[in-house]
XYZ file of C-alpha atoms in Angstrom:
172
model
C -73.345 74.859 85.567
C -70.856 72.634 83.804
C -67.389 72.917 82.382
C -67.393 73.360 78.616
C -64.822 71.209 76.824
C -64.212 70.776 73.084
C -66.231 68.150 71.244
C -64.749 64.787 70.321
C -63.767 65.664 66.758
C -61.988 68.818 67.980
C -60.103 66.721 70.541
C -59.270 64.212 67.818
C -57.704 67.002 65.776
C -55.169 67.584 68.558
C -53.703 64.039 68.331
C -52.843 64.534 72.016
C -53.680 61.628 74.371
C -52.280 63.501 77.386
C -54.644 66.416 76.767
C -57.605 64.061 76.322
C -56.668 62.235 79.548
C -56.640 65.564 81.405
C -60.044 66.461 79.940
C -61.372 63.045 80.966
C -60.097 63.791 84.466
C -61.846 67.172 84.544
C -65.131 65.685 83.318
C -64.805 62.771 85.745
C -64.127 65.061 88.702
C -67.071 67.265 87.808
C -69.378 64.269 87.393
C -68.323 62.933 90.776
C -68.808 66.348 92.400
C -72.361 66.366 91.053
C -73.032 62.883 92.438
C -72.754 60.957 89.170
C -70.785 57.712 89.114
C -71.069 56.750 85.430
C -70.353 58.716 82.272
C -72.029 57.730 79.016
C -68.810 58.554 77.187
C -66.616 58.526 75.219
C -68.146 58.005 71.785
C -65.758 56.260 69.410
C -67.812 55.496 66.322
C -65.926 55.790 63.075
C -66.649 58.772 60.830
C -67.770 56.972 57.682
C -70.210 59.536 56.291
C -70.459 63.323 56.652
C -74.212 62.783 57.117
C -73.777 60.982 60.450
C -75.346 63.520 62.784
C -73.257 62.620 65.836
C -69.810 62.730 64.231
C -68.960 65.733 66.402
C -68.956 63.431 69.450
C -66.494 60.969 67.917
C -62.740 61.423 67.783
C -61.750 60.399 64.284
C -62.217 58.351 61.145
C -58.974 56.614 62.074
C -59.594 53.655 64.411
C -56.149 53.743 66.033
C -56.383 57.455 66.844
C -59.962 57.119 68.097
C -59.043 54.162 70.303
C -55.895 55.781 71.679
C -57.763 58.954 72.616
C -60.656 56.959 74.066
C -58.268 54.952 76.251
C -56.721 58.209 77.482
C -60.145 59.704 78.268
C -61.188 56.518 80.068
C -58.049 56.507 82.233
C -58.492 60.188 83.102
C -62.178 59.905 83.998
C -61.935 56.604 85.859
C -59.015 57.921 87.926
C -61.667 60.192 89.465
C -63.762 57.225 90.594
C -66.273 57.508 87.767
C -66.967 54.639 85.348
C -66.990 55.222 81.610
C -69.303 53.683 79.028
C -67.676 53.601 75.593
C -70.306 53.832 72.886
C -72.002 52.964 70.442
C -70.975 49.387 69.686
C -70.852 48.953 66.647
C -71.345 50.222 63.079
C -73.366 53.199 64.284
C -72.438 55.578 61.506
C -75.721 56.823 60.022
C -78.576 58.961 61.259
C -81.099 58.013 58.565
C -83.208 55.185 60.020
C -80.608 54.647 62.760
C -83.110 52.709 64.872
C -83.734 50.120 62.160
C -80.836 50.220 59.686
C -78.443 47.329 59.184
C -74.786 48.222 58.772
C -73.458 45.461 56.556
C -69.775 45.031 57.391
C -67.454 42.195 56.429
C -65.407 40.481 59.163
C -62.096 42.164 58.336
C -63.527 45.699 58.273
C -65.517 44.970 61.427
C -62.369 44.020 63.341
C -59.858 46.437 61.818
C -62.014 49.562 61.550
C -65.210 49.371 63.590
C -64.259 47.303 66.656
C -60.662 48.501 66.992
C -61.386 51.733 68.940
C -63.560 49.794 71.387
C -60.884 47.151 71.832
C -58.234 49.772 72.613
C -60.570 51.538 75.073
C -61.157 48.219 76.859
C -57.676 46.709 76.755
C -55.539 49.826 77.155
C -57.970 52.152 78.888
C -59.722 49.653 81.143
C -63.215 50.974 80.469
C -65.778 49.599 82.905
C -68.682 49.843 80.478
C -69.732 49.573 76.851
C -72.995 50.675 75.259
C -74.409 48.926 72.205
C -75.979 50.833 69.350
C -79.548 50.877 68.078
C -78.719 49.565 64.643
C -78.290 46.090 63.307
C -75.003 44.713 62.060
C -75.274 42.274 59.178
C -79.016 41.970 59.719
C -79.020 41.327 63.489
C -79.483 43.751 66.376
C -76.201 44.624 68.085
C -77.652 43.723 71.461
C -78.521 40.244 70.254
C -75.238 38.910 68.916
C -73.780 36.391 71.369
C -70.683 35.916 69.225
C -69.961 39.639 69.582
C -70.811 40.012 73.266
C -69.734 36.609 74.557
C -67.125 35.718 71.969
C -65.289 38.923 71.117
C -65.920 41.205 74.103
C -65.938 38.745 76.970
C -63.846 35.963 75.422
C -61.150 37.543 73.264
C -60.830 40.909 75.013
C -61.516 39.639 78.540
C -64.015 42.453 79.137
C -65.700 41.994 82.515
C -67.584 45.285 82.705
C -71.157 46.250 82.046
C -72.665 46.064 78.574
C -75.727 48.283 78.273
C -78.055 48.811 75.360
C -78.727 52.315 74.180
C -82.072 53.552 75.456
C -84.702 51.383 73.795
C -82.020 49.440 71.923
C -83.033 46.021 73.247
C -85.484 43.982 71.210
C -85.826 40.601 72.964
């Protein structure tokens, strides 16, 4: 058995970080009670197309709202002694050919829209993990972009946690 909680987009519609933190705490406590120590959540991808099949998992099309709610969820879950893995970094907003597609995103949009929820989850929430996406960004696999992983995540944000690829998302 498991506790049933609203999906990410329903939680996003509440605009309530305190509620999302409490839900993160409930999910974290339940995971810990079942012997799990890591959650593959929350999902903070930006709703850019109604055809993205996993939009229901994500909080919002607004990067500030998505990041704020993700940080709240992270704090609630990790207060229970369970690590979170914020996903799917980055530009994962299509289901069609999601294992091979390239999301072509200019630098400003990448930082202000796509990376912003992840940054808030790391800096304000203290997430212990991030998961990269299957897709490419600007022609290169997300898992194979040292300027993103080493430069932005580790360098600029000071992220010291685990960076995992999505299952089968590594290519070299």
